[in-house]
Structure formats: C-alpha cells, structure tokens
Short mmCIF file of C-alpha atoms in Angstrom, two decimals:
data_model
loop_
_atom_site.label_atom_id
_atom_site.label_comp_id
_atom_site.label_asym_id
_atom_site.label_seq_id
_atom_site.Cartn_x
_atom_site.Cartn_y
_atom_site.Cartn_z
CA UNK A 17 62.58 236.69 59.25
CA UNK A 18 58.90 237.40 60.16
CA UNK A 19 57.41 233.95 61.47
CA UNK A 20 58.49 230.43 61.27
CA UNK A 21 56.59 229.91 57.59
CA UNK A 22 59.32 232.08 56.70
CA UNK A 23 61.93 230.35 58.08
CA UNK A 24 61.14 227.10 56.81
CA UNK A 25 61.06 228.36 53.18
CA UNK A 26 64.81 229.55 54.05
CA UNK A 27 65.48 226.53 55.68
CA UNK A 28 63.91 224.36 52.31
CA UNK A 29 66.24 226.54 49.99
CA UNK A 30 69.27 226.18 51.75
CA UNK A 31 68.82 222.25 52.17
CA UNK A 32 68.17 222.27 47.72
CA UNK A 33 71.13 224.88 46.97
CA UNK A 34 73.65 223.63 49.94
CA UNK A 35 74.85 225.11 52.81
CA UNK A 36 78.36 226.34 50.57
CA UNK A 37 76.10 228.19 48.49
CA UNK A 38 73.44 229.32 51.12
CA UNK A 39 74.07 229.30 54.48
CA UNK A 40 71.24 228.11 57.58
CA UNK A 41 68.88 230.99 58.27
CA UNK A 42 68.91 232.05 62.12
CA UNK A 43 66.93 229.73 64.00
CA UNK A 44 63.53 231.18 64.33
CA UNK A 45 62.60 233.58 67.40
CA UNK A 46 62.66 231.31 70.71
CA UNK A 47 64.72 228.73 69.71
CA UNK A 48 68.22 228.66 70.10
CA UNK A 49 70.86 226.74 68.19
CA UNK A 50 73.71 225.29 69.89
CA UNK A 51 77.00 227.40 69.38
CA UNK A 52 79.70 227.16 66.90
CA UNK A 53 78.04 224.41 64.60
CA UNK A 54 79.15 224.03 61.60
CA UNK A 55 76.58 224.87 58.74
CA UNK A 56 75.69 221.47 57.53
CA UNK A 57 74.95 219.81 61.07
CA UNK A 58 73.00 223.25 61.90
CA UNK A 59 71.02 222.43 58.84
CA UNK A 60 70.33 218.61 59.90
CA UNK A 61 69.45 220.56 63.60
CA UNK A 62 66.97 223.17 62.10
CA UNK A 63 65.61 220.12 59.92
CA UNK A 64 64.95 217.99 63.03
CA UNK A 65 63.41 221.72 64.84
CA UNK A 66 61.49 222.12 60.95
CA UNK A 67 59.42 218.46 61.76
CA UNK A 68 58.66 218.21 64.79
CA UNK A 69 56.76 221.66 64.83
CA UNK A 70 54.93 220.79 61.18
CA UNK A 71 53.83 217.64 62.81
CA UNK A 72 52.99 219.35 66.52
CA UNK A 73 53.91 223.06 67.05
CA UNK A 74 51.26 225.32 67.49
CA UNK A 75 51.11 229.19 68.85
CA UNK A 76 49.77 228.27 72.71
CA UNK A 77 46.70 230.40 73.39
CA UNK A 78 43.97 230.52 76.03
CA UNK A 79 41.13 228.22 76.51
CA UNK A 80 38.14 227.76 78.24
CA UNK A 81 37.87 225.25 80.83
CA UNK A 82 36.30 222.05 79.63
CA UNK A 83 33.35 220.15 81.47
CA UNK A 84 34.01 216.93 82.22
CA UNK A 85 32.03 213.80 80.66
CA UNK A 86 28.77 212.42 82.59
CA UNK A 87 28.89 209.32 84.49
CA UNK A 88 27.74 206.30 82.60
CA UNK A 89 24.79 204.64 83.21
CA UNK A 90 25.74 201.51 81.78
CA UNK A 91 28.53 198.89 82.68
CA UNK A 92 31.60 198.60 80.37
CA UNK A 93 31.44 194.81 78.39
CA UNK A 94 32.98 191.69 79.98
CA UNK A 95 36.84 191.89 80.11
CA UNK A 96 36.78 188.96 77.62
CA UNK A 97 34.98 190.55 75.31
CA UNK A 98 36.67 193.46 75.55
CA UNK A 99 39.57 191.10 74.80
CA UNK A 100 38.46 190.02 71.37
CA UNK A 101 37.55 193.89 70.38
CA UNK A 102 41.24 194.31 70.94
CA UNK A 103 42.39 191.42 68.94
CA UNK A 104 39.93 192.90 66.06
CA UNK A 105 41.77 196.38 66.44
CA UNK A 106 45.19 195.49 66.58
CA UNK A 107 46.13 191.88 65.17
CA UNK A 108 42.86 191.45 63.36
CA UNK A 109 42.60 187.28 62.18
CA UNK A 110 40.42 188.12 59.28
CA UNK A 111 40.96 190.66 56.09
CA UNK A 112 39.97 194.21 56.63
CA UNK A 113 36.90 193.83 54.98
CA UNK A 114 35.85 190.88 57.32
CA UNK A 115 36.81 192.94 60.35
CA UNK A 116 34.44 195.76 59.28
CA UNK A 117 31.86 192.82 59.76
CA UNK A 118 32.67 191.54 62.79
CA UNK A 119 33.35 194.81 64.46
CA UNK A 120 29.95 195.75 63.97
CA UNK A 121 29.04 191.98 64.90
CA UNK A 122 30.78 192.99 68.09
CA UNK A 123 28.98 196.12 69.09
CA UNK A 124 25.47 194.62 67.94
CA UNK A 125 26.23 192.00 70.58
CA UNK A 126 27.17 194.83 73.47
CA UNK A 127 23.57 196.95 72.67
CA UNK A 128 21.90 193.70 72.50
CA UNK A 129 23.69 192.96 76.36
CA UNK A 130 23.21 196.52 77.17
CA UNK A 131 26.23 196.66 78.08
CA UNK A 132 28.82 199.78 76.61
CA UNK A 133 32.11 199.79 74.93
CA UNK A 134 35.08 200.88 77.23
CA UNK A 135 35.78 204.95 76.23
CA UNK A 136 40.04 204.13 75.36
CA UNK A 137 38.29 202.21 71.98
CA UNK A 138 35.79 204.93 71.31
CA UNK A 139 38.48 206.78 68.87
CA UNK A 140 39.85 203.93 67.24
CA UNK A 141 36.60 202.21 66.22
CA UNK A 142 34.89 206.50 65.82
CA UNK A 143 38.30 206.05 62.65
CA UNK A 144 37.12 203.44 61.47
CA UNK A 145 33.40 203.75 61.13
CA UNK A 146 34.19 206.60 59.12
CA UNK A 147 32.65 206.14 55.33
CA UNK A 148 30.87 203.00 57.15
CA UNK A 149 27.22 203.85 57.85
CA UNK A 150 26.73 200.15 59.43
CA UNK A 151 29.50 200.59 61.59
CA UNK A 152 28.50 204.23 62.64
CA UNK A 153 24.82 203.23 63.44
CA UNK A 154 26.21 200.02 65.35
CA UNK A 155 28.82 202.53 67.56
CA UNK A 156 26.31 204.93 68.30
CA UNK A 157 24.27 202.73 69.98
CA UNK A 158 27.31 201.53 72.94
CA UNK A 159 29.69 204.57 73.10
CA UNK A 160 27.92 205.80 76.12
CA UNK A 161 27.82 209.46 77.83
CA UNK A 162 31.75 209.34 77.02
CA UNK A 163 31.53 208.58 73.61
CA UNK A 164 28.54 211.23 73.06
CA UNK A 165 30.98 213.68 74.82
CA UNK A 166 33.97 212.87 72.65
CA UNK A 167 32.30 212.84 69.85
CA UNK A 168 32.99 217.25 68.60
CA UNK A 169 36.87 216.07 69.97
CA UNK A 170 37.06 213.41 67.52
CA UNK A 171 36.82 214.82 64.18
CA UNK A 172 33.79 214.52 61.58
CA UNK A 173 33.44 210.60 61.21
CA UNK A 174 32.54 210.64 65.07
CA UNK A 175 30.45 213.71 64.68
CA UNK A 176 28.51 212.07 61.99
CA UNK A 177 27.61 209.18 64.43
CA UNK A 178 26.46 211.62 67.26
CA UNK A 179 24.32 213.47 64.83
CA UNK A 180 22.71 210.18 63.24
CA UNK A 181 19.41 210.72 64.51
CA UNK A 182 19.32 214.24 64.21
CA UNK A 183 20.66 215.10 61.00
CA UNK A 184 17.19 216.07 59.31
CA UNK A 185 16.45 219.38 57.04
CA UNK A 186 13.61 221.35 56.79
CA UNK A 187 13.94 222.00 53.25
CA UNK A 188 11.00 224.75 52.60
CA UNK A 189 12.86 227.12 55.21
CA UNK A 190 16.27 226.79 53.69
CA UNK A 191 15.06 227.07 50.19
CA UNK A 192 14.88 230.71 49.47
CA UNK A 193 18.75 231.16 50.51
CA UNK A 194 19.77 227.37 48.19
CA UNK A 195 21.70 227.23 44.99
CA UNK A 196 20.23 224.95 42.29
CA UNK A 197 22.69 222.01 42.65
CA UNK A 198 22.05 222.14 46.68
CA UNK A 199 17.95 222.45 45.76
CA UNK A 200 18.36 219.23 43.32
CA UNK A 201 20.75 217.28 46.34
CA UNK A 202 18.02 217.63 48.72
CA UNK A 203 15.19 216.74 46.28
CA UNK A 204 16.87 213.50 45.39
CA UNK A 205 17.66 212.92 49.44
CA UNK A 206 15.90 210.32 51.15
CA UNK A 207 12.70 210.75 52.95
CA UNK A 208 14.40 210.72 56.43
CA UNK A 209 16.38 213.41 56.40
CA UNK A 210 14.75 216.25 54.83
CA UNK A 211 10.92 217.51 55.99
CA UNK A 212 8.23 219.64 54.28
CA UNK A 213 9.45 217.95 51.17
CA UNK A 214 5.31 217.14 50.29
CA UNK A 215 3.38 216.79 46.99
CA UNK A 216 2.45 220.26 46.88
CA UNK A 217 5.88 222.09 47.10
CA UNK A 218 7.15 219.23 44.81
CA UNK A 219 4.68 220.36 42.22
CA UNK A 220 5.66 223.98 42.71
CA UNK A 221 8.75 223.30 42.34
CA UNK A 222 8.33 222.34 38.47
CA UNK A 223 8.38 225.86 37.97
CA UNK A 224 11.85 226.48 39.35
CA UNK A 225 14.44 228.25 36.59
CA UNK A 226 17.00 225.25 36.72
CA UNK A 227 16.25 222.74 35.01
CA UNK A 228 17.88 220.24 37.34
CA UNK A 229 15.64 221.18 40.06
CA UNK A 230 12.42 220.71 37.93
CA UNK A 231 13.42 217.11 36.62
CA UNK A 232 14.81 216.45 40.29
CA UNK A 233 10.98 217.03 41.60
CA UNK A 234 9.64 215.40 38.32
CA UNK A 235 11.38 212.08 39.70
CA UNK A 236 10.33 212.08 43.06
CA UNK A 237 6.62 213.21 42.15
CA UNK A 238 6.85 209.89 39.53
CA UNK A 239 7.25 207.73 42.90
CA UNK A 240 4.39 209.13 44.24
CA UNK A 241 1.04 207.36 42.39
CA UNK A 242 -1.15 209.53 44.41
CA UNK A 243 0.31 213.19 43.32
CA UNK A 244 -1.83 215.70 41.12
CA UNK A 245 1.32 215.08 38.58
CA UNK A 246 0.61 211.20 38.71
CA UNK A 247 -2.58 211.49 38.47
CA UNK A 248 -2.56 214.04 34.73
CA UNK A 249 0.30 211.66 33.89
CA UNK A 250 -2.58 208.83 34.30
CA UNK A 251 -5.07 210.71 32.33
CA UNK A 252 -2.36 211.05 29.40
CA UNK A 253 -1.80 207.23 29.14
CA UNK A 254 -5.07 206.17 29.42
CA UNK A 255 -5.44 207.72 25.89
CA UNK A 256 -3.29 206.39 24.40
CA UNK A 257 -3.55 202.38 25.48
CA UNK A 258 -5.76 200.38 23.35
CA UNK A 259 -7.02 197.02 24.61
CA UNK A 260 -7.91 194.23 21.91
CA UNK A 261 -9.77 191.06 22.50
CA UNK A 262 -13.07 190.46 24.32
CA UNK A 263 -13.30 192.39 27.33
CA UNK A 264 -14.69 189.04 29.79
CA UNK A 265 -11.84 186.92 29.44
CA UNK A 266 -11.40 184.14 31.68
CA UNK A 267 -8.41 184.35 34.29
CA UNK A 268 -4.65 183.37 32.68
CA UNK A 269 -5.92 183.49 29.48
CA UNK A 270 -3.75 184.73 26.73
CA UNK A 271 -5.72 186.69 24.10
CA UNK A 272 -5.54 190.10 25.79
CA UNK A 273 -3.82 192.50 23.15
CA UNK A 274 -2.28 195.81 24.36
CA UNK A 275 -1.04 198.15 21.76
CA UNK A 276 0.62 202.11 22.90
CA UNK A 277 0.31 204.72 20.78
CA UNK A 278 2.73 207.99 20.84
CA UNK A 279 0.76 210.49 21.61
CA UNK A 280 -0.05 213.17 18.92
CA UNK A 281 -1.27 216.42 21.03
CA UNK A 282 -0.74 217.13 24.47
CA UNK A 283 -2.62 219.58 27.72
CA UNK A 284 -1.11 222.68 27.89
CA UNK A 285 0.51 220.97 31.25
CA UNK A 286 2.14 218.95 29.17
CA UNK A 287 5.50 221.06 29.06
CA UNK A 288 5.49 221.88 32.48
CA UNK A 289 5.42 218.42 33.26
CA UNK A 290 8.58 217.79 31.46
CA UNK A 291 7.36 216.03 28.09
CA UNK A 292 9.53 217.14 24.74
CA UNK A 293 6.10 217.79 22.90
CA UNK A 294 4.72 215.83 19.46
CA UNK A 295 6.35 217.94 17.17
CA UNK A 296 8.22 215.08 15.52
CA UNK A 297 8.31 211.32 15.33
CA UNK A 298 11.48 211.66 17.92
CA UNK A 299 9.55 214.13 20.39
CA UNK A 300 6.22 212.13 20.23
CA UNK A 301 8.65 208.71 21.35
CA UNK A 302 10.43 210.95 23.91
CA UNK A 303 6.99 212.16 25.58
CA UNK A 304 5.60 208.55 25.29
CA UNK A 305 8.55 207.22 27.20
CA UNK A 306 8.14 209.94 29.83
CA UNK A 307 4.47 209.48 30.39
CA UNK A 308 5.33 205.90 30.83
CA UNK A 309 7.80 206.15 32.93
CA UNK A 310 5.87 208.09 35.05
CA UNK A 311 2.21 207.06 35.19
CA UNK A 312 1.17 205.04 38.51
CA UNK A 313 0.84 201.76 37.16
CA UNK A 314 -2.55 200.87 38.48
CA UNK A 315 -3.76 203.04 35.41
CA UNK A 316 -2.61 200.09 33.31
CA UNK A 317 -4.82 197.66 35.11
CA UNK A 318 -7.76 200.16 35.76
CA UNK A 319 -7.50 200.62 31.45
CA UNK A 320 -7.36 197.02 30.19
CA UNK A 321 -9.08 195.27 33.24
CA UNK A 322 -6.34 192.91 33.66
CA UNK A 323 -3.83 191.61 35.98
CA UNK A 324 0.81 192.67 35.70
CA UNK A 325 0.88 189.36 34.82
CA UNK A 326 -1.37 189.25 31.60
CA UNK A 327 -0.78 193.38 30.81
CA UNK A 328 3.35 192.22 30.53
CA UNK A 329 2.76 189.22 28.73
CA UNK A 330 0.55 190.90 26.06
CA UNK A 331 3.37 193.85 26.10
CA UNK A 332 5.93 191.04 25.74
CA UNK A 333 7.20 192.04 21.69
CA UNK A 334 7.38 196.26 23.03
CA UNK A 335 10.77 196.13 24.61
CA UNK A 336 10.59 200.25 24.56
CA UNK A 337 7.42 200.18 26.54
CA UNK A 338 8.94 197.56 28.86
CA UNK A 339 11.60 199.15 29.86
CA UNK A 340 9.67 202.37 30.63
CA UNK A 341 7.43 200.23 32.53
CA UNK A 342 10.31 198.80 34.54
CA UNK A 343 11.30 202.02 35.48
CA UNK A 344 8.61 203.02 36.69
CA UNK A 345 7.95 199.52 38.55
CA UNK A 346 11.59 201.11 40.44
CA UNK A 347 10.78 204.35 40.95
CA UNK A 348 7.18 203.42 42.44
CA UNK A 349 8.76 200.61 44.46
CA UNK A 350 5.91 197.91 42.99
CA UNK A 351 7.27 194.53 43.71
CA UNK A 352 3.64 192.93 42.35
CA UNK A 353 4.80 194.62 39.13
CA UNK A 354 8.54 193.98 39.36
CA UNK A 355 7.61 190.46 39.76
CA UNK A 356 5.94 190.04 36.54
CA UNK A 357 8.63 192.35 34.73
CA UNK A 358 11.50 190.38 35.85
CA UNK A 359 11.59 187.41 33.66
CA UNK A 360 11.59 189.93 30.33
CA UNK A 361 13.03 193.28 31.13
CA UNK A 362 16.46 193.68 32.41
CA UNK A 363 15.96 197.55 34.30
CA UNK A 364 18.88 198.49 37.05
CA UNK A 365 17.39 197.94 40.32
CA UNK A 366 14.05 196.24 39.11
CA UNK A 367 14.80 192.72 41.50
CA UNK A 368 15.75 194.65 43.92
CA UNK A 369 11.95 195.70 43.95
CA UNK A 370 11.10 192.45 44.38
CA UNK A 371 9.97 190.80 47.64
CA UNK A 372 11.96 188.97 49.65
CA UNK A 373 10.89 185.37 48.55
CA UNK A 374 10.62 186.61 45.15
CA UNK A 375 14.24 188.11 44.99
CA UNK A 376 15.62 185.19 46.19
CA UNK A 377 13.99 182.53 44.01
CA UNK A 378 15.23 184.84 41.38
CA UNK A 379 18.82 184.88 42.53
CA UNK A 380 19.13 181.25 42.62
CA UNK A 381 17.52 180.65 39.62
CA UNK A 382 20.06 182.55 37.98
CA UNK A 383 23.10 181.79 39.65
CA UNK A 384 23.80 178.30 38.30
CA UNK A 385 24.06 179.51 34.63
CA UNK A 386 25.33 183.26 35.37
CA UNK A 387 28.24 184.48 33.99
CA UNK A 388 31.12 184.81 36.18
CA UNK A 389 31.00 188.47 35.57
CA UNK A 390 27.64 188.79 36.70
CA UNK A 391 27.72 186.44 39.72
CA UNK A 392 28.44 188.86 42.13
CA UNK A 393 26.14 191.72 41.49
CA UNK A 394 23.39 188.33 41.46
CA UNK A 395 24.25 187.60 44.79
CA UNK A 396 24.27 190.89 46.40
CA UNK A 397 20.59 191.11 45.71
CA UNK A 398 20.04 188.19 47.99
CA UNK A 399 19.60 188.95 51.57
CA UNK A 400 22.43 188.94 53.96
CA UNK A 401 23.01 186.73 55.84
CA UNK A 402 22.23 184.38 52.77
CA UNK A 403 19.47 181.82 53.52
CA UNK A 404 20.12 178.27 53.10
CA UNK A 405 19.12 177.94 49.17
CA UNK A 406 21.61 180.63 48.19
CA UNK A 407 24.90 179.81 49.96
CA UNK A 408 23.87 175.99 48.36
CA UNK A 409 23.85 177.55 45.30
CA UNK A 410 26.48 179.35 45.13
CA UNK A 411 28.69 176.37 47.02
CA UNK A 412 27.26 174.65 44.00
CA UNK A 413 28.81 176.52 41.98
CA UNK A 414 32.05 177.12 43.78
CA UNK A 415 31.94 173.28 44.02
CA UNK A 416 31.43 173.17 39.95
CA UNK A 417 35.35 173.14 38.74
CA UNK A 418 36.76 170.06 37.60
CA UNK A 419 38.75 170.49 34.31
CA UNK A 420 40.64 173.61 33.26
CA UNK A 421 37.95 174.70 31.45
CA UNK A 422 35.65 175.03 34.19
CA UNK A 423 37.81 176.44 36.23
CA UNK A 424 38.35 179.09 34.01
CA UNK A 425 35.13 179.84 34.42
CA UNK A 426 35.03 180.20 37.63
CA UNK A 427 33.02 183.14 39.42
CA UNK A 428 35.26 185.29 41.92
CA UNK A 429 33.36 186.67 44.82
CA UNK A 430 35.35 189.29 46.61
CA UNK A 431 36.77 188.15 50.43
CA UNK A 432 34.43 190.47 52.59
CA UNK A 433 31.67 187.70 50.93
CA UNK A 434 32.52 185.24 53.37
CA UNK A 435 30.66 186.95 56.04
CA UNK A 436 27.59 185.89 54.08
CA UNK A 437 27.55 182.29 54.74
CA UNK A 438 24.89 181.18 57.37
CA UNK A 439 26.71 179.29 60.11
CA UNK A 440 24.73 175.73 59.15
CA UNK A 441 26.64 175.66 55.89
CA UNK A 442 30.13 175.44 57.50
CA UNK A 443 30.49 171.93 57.32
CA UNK A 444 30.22 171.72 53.49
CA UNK A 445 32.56 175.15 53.35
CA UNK A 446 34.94 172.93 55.31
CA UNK A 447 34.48 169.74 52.93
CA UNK A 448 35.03 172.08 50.47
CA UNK A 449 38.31 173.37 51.56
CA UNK A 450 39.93 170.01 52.35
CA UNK A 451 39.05 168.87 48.60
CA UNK A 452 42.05 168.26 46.53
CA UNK A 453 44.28 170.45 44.73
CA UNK A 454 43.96 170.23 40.83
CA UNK A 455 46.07 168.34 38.81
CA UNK A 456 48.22 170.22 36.17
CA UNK A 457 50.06 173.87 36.43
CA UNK A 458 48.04 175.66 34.59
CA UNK A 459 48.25 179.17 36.03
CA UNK A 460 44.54 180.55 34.91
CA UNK A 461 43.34 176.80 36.97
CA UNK A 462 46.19 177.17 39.76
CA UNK A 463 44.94 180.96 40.15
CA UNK A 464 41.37 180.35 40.65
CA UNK A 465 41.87 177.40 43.09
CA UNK A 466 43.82 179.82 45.47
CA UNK A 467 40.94 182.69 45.34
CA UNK A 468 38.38 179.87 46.30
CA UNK A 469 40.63 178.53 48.99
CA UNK A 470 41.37 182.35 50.29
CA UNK A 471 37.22 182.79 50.22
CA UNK A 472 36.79 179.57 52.31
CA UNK A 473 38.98 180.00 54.43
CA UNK A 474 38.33 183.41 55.52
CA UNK A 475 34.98 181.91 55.83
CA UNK A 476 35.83 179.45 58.55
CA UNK A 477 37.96 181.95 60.45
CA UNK A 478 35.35 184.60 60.37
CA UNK A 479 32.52 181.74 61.99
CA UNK A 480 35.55 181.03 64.63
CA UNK A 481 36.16 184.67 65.60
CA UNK A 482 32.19 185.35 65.49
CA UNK A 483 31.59 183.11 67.69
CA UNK A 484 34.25 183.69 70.32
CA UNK A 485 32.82 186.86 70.20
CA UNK A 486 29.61 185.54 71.29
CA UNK A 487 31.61 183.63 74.05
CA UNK A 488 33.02 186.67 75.48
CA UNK A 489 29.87 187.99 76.08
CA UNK A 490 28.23 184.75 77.63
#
C-alpha cells in the first residue's frame, strides 16, 4: 500500500466484490482500526475514514504567517439593515432571480450611505456574485479593507471583483507570444479592457496569417468611420451609388432615387481588405455587401446630398442593401441612422442603437400587437427600471385576457421581470392581482392565469422587501 489513493481503490473494490470475496485492505499508515472487527463493519469503518478525508484530509505542511486585514475606515450598515441582508441570504421572500435584484438593490443603498457590509457576509454574497457582473460591481464598492483582503482566500468569483478595475491588457506587448484564437478574443474585447488596440495596429493586423484575426480587426476597423480602412471602404461605395432626380430638392420630398451597383473591378487593397473579388455574379454581391457593411455611413449622405431619412426611404424596395446598411448602422453605433432603419429592416441589435426616447417609443409601439414569442426580447430593449409608458403597456397587455382565446395568447414574461415595474404602477399591479379568476377549466386558460398571478405577485413582494430595505437604512 503506497499512499491513501491506493488504499481507497482497495477499499472501492472490496465494497463492489464483498468482503467474502475480498477482504478490507489495512487501514492506511496512521490510522488505526479498532481490533478484532469483523470484515464487513471494518469496511463500513474504513468507508466512514474513506469520506471524511475526500471531503477534508490533506498532507499538513508549513506556512507562512499571514498578515492580518487593515482596519476599516468605514462603519459597518445599520443592524436593521444588516437584518434584511440576512433575510435575503437565508429565507429569501422573493425567487432567486428577484433576490439577485435586490441584493444588489441592497449594496447600492450601503455605497450610496457610505456605509460597508459586515465582513461574516463578504463570502456568501463574493458566491453569489459569481457569473453576476451587476452584483460583482455593486460588492466591490462596500466590502471594505476586509473584503479586499479576503478576496485571493475566496476563490475566483471574489477575485474577479477585486480585480474589476484593474483587469486591462496591453495587447501590442502580449501579441508576439498569442495564439490566433487568443489574438481574435482580444480584438473582439471591449474597449476597456485591452490598450494599444488603435487604428494603426488594427490595420496591420489585416495582414496576420489567420484568417480569424484579419476579419476580427476588419470588424472593429468597420466601427471606426474615421480609420484609413473606412475611409478606402468610402471611396469604393461612392462609385458605385447613383443618385436620380434633380439634385435641389426641397426638404421631405420624395423623388430622390438611389440605385447600388455591384462593383465590377476593385484597388489592389481590395483583397486585403477582405472583399471576395468580382470574378462572378456571387463574388461581385459578396464584395458589395462587405463594402456596405462597412463604409461610414456619412458617405451615403456626403454622395446623394440627402438626409437617413430620405436615403432609406428611396432604398426602401433593396432589402439586401438594407440590411447591410443596418449592420453597419450597429457596428458604427448610429442611432440617427438606426432611427430611420427601424421601421423597414429587422437587423439584431439595430433598436438597441437607438436613443433612449427613440427605443422606447419603439418598444411600446410594438408591444400591443407583438407576438407572445417576441414580447419579451421587445421589452428588454426598454430601459430598466421601465418608465411609466412601458409598464402601462405591457399591464395593458397583461390586462388583455378575457376569453380562452386570448388567454392563449397570452405573453409570458419570466419572474426576475417583476423587478422592472416602477414603484408608481403598483396600485394597478395590485388591481390587477385581485381581478377575478376565469371562468371554465380550461388548462391552457387556467395555466396562463397562474404565471400572471406568480409575475404580480412577486411584483408586490419585491416593492415590499425594496423598500424595507430602504427603511433599514433610514
């Protein structure tokens, strides 16, 4: 027997085969067993011995003394605060999803007291930040010099929060040493955590041998209008727009024409900058797409001398150039653009581009006639907290059931939702809850009832716990 891995695989075999065909192994050095046992109870002994040192034996050895934590400079929260934190970590009233909320509603209101969290919480809440970047940022900020020196003792999720502000790489000294899928990761990173990542070594990187690195820099040079790869990718499209109609035309008029050609030769640039070429009618569409996709869009204003508006309503029958367009309204973050691309194209993440007035008249202009499958991802483009129009809308809608037919139809926003209602709409979330049950037992009807009433309710109790929050603080 040569260690106690050993030992347990003896121990495993004899427990599968029986001790009448194989007896207990000797206990392992250092432990004795107790004298004449009989083989089965030794086995249910060494089994005992076997779990507790998988779940806490270790060989001892030295360590260095360890320094002990600065004094705080802050005072621990009100005992009746600290009172509800405990509620939220042991018996929380709310689903998990809520408490995620109103844990972080809880340390928001300690920073904005300046006042810290009390050091027996900071492992508990350090476990459950983890995969939480809200809660992380919000812990960070009330831990304290005890949390900042638990934080290597408390595995990576508490590590991540100590390192939040820190965590930034200089790319252009670690590149040399980089495989290609770590060069693409930090290429497609955002802005604030990586450094040196500027036009110029993003243009020298199109000359990389992987060919995810190249398109990874082609991307982020697309969201940057004022790069020398914008600006030949400008040059290319404005050769290939062509603008009909008189060129004074009075503002909102409609007899601006706009017609895209593919193009049919190409700068010797061309394949550097990542277009297919013009060889045939399927490489000429490819490279028009890309050029679209990746032209700063004031060169479609600076070619046809008019406004997004009147450029997308002349484009309005092209739903290829459109959605290139859209893309790059994304990529370039233009919410002047997204605005007037909205009501036609359908892009992922073009509202989100949008401003916030703009996004939100959007939202509820959709939501009364949305499909239930697509009233949640409508909503979660709103702001959160959701102003007043938006929770009306979709109470409206909640509200909207009144035969089995329409309750069938019924959108189903998940629980953790009900942290989005603003406080002034409880009233009607209350009127709402107290209305009466349907008539009938039809399940699909019965069934959506109880997933509104679950959703209002955990409204109401997530308002009542918020705000005793707030009371424990006063």
């Amino acid at each position: 027997m040569t260690g106690i891995a050993d030992w347990h695989r003896a121990l495993s075999t004899a427990a599968v085969l029986g001790t009448d065909r194989r007896p207990p192994p000797p206990n392992p050095p250092g432990f004795v067993a107790r004298r004449d046992t009989e083989s089965p109870r030794l086995l249910l002994d060494q089994a005992a011995l076997a779990a507790a040192l998988v779940k806490a034996g270790r060989v001892a050895g030295a360590e260095e003394p360890v320094d002990p934590a600065p004094r705080e400079r802050l005072p621990y929260a009100p005992e009746s605060a600290v009172q509800r934190l405990r509620t939220l970590l042991d018996v929380p009233p709310v689903p998990r999803e809520l408490r995620m909320h109103l844990l972080a509603r809880w340390l928001r209101t300690a920073a904005s007291r300046s006042v810290i969290v009390p050091p027996e919480f900071i492992p508990a809440l350090s476990a459950h930040s983890a995969g939480n970047p809200d809660l992380r940022a919000a812990l960070a900020g009330v831990w304290g010099e005890r949390g900042r020196w638990l934080a290597p003792r408390l595995g990576p999720a508490a590590v991540t929060v100590a390192t939040l502000s820190s965590d930034v790489v200089n790319v252009p000294e670690q590149w040399p040493a980089l495989a290609a899928r770590e060069k693409e990761h930090l290429l497609r990173a955002p802005a604030d955590t990586v450094i040196g990542v500027d036009d110029s070594f993003l243009d020298r990187c199109l000359d990389e041998r992987a060919a995810r690195v190249r398109d990874a820099a082609r991307d982020a040079l697309a969201a940057r209008p004022t790069s020398a790869f914008a600006h030949r990718m400008a040059g290319r499209l404005s050769r290939l727009v062509d603008v009909e109609g008189p060129r004074r035309r009075l503002l909102g008029s409609t007899d601006l024409v706009v017609r895209v050609r593919p193009p049919t030769d190409l700068d010797e640039a061309a394949t550097r900058d990542g277009l297919p070429g013009v060889a045939t009618d399927g490489d000429r569409a490819a490279s028009l797409r890309a050029i679209l996709r990746s032209a700063p869009l004031h060169t479609w204003t600076a070619v046809t001398e008019s406004t997004p508006d009147q450029i997308v309503r002349a484009l309005a029958g092209d739903d290829v150039v459109l959605a290139a367009i859209s893309t790059a309204a994304v990529t370039q973050r233009d919410s002047l653009w997204a605005a007037a691309l909205a009501p036609l194209a359908a892009a992922p993440g073009l509202v989100e581009v949008l401003d916030t007035a703009d996004r939100e008249s959007y939202v509820v202009s959709r939501l009364p006639s949305a499909r239930p499958s697509e009233f949640t991802g409508l909503v979660d483009m709103a702001e959160q907290p959701w102003s007043a129009s938006v929770a009306s809308a979709v109470l409206d809608r909640l509200a909207s059931a009144r035969d089995d037919a329409t309750w069938a139809a019924l959108p189903t926003l998940p629980i953790g939702h009900a942290a989005h209602f603003p406080p002034s709409h409880l009233g009607r979330v209350r009127a709402l809850l107290d209305a009466p049950e349907p008539s009938g037992d039809n399940p699909v009807t019965r069934a959506a009832f109880e997933r509104r009433r679950r959703l209002l309710h955990a409204t109401v109790t997530f308002h009542a716990f918020d705000q005793s929050i707030q009371e424990g603080f006063a």
